[in-house]
Tab-separated table of C-alpha atoms in Angstrom:
chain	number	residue	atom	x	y	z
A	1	UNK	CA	-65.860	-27.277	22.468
A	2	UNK	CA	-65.630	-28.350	19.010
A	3	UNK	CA	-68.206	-30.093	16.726
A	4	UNK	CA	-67.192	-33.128	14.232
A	5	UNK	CA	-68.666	-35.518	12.805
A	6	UNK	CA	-67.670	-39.699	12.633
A	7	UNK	CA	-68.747	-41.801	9.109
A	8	UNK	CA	-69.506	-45.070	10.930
A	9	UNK	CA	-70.403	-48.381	8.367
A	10	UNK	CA	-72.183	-51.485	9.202
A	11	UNK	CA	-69.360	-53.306	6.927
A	12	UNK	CA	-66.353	-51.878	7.779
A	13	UNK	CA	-66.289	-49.618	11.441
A	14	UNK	CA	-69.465	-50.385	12.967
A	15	UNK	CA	-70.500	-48.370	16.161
A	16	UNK	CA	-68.858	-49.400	19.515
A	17	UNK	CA	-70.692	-49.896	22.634
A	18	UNK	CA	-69.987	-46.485	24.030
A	19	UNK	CA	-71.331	-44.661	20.550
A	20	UNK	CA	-74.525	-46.808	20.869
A	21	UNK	CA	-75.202	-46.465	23.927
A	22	UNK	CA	-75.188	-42.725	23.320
A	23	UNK	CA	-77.709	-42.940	20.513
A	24	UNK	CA	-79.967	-45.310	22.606
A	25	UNK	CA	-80.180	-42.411	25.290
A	26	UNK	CA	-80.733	-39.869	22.157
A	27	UNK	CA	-83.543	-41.829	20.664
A	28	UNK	CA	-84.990	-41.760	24.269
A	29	UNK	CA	-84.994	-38.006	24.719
A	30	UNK	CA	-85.871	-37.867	20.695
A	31	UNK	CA	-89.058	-39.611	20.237
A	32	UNK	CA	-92.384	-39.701	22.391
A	33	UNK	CA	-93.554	-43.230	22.141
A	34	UNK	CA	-90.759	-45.415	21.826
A	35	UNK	CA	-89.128	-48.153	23.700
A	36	UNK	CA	-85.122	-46.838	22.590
A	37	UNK	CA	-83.687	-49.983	22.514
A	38	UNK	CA	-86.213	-52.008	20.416
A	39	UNK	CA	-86.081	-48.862	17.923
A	40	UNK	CA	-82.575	-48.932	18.047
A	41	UNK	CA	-82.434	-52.837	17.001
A	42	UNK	CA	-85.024	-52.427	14.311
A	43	UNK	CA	-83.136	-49.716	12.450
A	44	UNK	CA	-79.534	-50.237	13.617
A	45	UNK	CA	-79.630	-53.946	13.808
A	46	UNK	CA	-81.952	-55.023	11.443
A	47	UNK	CA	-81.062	-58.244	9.033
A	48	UNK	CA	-82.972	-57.303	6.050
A	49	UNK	CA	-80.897	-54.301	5.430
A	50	UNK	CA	-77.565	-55.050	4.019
A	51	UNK	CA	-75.618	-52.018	4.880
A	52	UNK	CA	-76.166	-49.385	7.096
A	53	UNK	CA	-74.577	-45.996	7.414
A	54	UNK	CA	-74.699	-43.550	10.109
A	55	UNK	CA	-73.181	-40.100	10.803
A	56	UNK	CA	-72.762	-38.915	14.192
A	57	UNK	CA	-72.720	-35.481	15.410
A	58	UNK	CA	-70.534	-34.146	18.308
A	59	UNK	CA	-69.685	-31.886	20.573
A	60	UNK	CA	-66.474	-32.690	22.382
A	61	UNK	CA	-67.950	-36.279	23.879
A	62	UNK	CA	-71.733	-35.071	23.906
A	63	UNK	CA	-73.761	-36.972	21.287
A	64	UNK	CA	-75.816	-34.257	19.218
A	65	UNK	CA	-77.684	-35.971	16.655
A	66	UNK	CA	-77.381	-38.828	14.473
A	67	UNK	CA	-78.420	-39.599	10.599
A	68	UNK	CA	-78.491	-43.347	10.339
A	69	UNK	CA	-78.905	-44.431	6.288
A	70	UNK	CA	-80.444	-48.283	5.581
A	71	UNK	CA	-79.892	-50.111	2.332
A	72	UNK	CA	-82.204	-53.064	1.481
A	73	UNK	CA	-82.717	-54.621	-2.163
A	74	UNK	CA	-86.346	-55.406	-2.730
A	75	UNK	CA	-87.314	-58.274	-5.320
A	76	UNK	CA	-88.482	-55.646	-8.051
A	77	UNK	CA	-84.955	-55.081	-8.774
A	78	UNK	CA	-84.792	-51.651	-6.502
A	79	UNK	CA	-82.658	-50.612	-3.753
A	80	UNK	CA	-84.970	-49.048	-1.449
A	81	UNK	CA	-82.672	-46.807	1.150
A	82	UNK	CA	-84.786	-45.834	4.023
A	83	UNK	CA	-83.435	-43.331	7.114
A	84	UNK	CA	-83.881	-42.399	10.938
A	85	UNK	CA	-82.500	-39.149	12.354
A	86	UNK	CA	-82.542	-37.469	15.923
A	87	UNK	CA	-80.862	-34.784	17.348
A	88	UNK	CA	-81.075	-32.488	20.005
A	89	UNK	CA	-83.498	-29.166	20.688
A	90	UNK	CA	-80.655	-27.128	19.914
A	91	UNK	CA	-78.977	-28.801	17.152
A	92	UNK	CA	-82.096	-29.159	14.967
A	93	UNK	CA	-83.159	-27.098	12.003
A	94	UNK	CA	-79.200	-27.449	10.780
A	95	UNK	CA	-79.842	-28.920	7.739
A	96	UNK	CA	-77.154	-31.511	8.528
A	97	UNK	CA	-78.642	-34.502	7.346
A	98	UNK	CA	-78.842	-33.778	3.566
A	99	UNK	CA	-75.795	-33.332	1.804
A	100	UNK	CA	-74.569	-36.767	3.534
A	101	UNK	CA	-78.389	-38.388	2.582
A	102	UNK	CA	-78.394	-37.573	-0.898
A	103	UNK	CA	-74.586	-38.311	-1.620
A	104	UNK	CA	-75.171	-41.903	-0.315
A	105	UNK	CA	-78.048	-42.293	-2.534
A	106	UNK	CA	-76.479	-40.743	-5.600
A	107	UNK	CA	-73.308	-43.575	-4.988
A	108	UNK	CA	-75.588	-46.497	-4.611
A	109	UNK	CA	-77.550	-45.364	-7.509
A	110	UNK	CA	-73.661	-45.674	-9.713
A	111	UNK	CA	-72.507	-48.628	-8.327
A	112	UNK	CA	-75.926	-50.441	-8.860
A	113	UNK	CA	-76.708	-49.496	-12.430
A	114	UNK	CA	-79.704	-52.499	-12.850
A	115	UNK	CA	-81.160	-51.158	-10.076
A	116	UNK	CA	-83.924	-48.626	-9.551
A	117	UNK	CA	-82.566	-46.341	-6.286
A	118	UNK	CA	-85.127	-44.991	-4.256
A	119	UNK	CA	-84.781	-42.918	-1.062
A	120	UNK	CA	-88.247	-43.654	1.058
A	121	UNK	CA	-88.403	-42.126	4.517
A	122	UNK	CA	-91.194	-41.988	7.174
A	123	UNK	CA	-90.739	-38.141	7.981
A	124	UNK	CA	-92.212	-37.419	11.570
A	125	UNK	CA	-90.812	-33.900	11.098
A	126	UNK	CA	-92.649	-30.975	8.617
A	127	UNK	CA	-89.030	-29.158	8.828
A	128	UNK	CA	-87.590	-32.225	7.312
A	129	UNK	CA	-89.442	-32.307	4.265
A	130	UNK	CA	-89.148	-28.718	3.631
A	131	UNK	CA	-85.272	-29.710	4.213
A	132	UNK	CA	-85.628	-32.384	1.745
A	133	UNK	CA	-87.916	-30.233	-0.764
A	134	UNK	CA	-85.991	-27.162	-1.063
A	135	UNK	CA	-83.132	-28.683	-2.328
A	136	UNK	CA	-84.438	-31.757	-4.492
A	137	UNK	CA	-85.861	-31.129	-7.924
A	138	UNK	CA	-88.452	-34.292	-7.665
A	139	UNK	CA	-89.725	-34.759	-4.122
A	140	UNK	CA	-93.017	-37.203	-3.583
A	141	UNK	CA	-95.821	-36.218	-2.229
A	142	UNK	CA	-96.016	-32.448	-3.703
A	143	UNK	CA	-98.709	-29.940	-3.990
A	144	UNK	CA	-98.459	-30.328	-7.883
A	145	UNK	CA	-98.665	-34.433	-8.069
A	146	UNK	CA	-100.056	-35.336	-11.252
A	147	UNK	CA	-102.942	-38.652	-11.635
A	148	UNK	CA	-99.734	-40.555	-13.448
A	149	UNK	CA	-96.955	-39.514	-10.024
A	150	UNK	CA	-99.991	-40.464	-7.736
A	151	UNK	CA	-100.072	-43.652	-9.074
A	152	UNK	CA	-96.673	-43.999	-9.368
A	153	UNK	CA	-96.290	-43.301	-6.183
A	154	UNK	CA	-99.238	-45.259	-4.737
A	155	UNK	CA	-97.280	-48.462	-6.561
A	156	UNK	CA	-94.072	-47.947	-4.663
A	157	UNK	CA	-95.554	-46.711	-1.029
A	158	UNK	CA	-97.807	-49.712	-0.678
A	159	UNK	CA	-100.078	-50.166	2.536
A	160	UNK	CA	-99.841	-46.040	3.229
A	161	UNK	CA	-102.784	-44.729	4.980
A	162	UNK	CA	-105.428	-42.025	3.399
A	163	UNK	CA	-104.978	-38.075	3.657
A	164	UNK	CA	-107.650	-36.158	3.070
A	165	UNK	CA	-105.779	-34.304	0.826
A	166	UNK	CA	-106.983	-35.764	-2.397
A	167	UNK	CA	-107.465	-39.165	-0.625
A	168	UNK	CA	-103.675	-39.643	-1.462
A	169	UNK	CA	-102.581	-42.775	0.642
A	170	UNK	CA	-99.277	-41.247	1.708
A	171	UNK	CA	-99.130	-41.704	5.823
A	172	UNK	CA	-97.669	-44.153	7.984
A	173	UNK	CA	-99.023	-44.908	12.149
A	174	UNK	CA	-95.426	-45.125	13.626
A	175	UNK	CA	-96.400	-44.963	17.280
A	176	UNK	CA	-93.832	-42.283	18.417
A	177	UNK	CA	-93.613	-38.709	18.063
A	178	UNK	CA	-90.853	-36.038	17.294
A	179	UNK	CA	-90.218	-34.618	20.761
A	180	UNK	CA	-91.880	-30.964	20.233
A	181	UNK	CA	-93.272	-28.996	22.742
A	182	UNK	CA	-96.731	-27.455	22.392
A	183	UNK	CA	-95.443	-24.088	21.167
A	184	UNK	CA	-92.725	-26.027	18.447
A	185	UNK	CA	-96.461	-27.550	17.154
A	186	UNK	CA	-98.027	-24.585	16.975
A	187	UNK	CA	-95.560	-22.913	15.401
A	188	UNK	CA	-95.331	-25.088	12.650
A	189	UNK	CA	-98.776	-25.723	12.500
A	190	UNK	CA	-98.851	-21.979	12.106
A	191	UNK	CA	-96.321	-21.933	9.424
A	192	UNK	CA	-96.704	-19.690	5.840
A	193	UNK	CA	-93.391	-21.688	4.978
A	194	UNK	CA	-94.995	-23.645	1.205
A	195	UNK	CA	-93.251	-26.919	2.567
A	196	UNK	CA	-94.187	-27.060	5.884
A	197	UNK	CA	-97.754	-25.508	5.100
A	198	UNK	CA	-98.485	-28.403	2.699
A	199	UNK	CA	-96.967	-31.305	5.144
A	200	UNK	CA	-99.431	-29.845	7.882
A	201	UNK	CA	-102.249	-30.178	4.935
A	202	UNK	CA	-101.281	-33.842	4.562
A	203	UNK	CA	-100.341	-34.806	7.585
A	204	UNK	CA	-102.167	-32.624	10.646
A	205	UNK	CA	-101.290	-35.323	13.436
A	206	UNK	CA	-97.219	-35.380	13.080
A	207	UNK	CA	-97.118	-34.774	16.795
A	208	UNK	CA	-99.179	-37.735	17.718
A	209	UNK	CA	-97.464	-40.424	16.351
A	210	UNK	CA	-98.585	-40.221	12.268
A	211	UNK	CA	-95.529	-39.991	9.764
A	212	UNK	CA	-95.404	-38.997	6.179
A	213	UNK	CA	-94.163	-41.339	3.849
A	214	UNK	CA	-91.550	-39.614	1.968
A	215	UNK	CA	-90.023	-40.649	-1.737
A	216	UNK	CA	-87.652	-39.736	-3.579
A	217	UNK	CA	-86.268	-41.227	-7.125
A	218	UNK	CA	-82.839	-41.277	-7.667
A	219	UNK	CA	-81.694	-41.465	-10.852
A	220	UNK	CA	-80.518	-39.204	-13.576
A	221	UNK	CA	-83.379	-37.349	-14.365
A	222	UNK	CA	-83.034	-36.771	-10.286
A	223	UNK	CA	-79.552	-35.583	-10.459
A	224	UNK	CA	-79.573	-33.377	-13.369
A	225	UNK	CA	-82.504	-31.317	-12.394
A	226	UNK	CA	-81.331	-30.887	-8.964
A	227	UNK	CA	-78.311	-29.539	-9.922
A	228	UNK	CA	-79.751	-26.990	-11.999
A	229	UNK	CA	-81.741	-26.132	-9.058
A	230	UNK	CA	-78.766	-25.648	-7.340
A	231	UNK	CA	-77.042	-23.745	-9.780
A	232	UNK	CA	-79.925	-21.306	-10.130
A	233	UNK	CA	-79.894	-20.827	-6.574
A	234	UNK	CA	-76.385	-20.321	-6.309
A	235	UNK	CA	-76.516	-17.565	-9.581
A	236	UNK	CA	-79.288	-15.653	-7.592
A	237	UNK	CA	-76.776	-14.872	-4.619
A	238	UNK	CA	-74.499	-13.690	-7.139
């Protein structure tokens, strides 16, 4: 059967009944911890957020992962967009959530020039950030954080709990859990992978319901360095 994907906006084509009643059962089989449809009001329904945007994944009419995009303005003059993502055993690792993630946040950050963009996500998953930090030229918490980026980003991840890693307040008590079995943890507990090695560092209890708090500036600075990234990636294949 074929895969495609639907653009669904909180604005304009919001999700039917059908579609979210599909990604209640997905958050069920997704997440340890959670009551589905409470999760699915506070992220999908909530009225602080102004828009929402969520990509759906398919499989003929099987539901195989979502990437759901939130958009509130805080009173500091920043657009904080925060995101929630599940998808099945088999359709993880895909990479599928960033190219839509980070051209969201790079169109909010040109249509709201007064305001500081910021993408801030509470990453239950250590192949997420290495998802995120492989591709993104400035990617918060890192293994090379300076005392001036802690404290930046202490100031705009208030309320985070301690690590031990350099008592950085970075982690978030979510209550629910990725869905991994004993030998996904141990795997990527196991990991030599620089990404996932250092999100195991900070955050050792991923599997029992702690998150990372993840942030990432968008701005120009942001875009221009990732692109070189890119491009220097893309000259070494060549």
């Amino acid at each position: 059967m074929q895969r495609y994907q639907l653009d669904k906006i909180s604005s304009k084509n919001w999700l039917t009944t059908a579609e979210t009643e599909q990604i209640i059962a997905l958050i069920a089989t997704s997440f340890n911890g959670v009551e589905s449809r409470q999760y699915f009001n506070r992220y999908f329904a909530n009225p602080e957020h102004y828009q929402r945007r969520v990509r759906l994944y398919y499989q003929g009419q099987l539901l195989l992962g979502y990437c759901l995009l939130t958009f509130r303005k805080e009173a500091n003059n920043s657009i904080v967009i925060g995101a929630s993502a599940a998808f099945t055993p088999g359709y993880r690792g895909n990479n599928s959530t960033f190219g839509f993630s980070f051209s969201a946040a790079i169109r909010t950050w040109l249509r709201h020039p007064i305001y500081q963009v910021y993408y801030l996500d509470t990453m239950l998953s250590p192949a997420m950030y290495r998802a995120m930090g492989k591709k993104v030229a400035y990617i918060y918490p890192n293994p090379g954080m300076s005392s001036a980026d802690i404290a930046m980003y202490h100031a705009l991840v208030p309320n985070a709990e301690a690590s031990t890693w350099q008592n950085l307040h970075c982690l978030k008590t979510v209550g629910r859990a990725t869905n991994y079995t004993p030998e996904d943890i141990a795997r990527l507990k196991a990991s030599s992978k620089a990404e996932i090695a250092f999100y195991c560092q900070l955050n050792p209890h991923f599997a029992e319901g702690t998150a990372l708090m993840v942030l990432i500036p968008v701005n120009l600075k942001q875009l221009l360095c990732t692109g070189y990234k890119w491009l220097k990636r893309l000259l070494k294949k060549h």
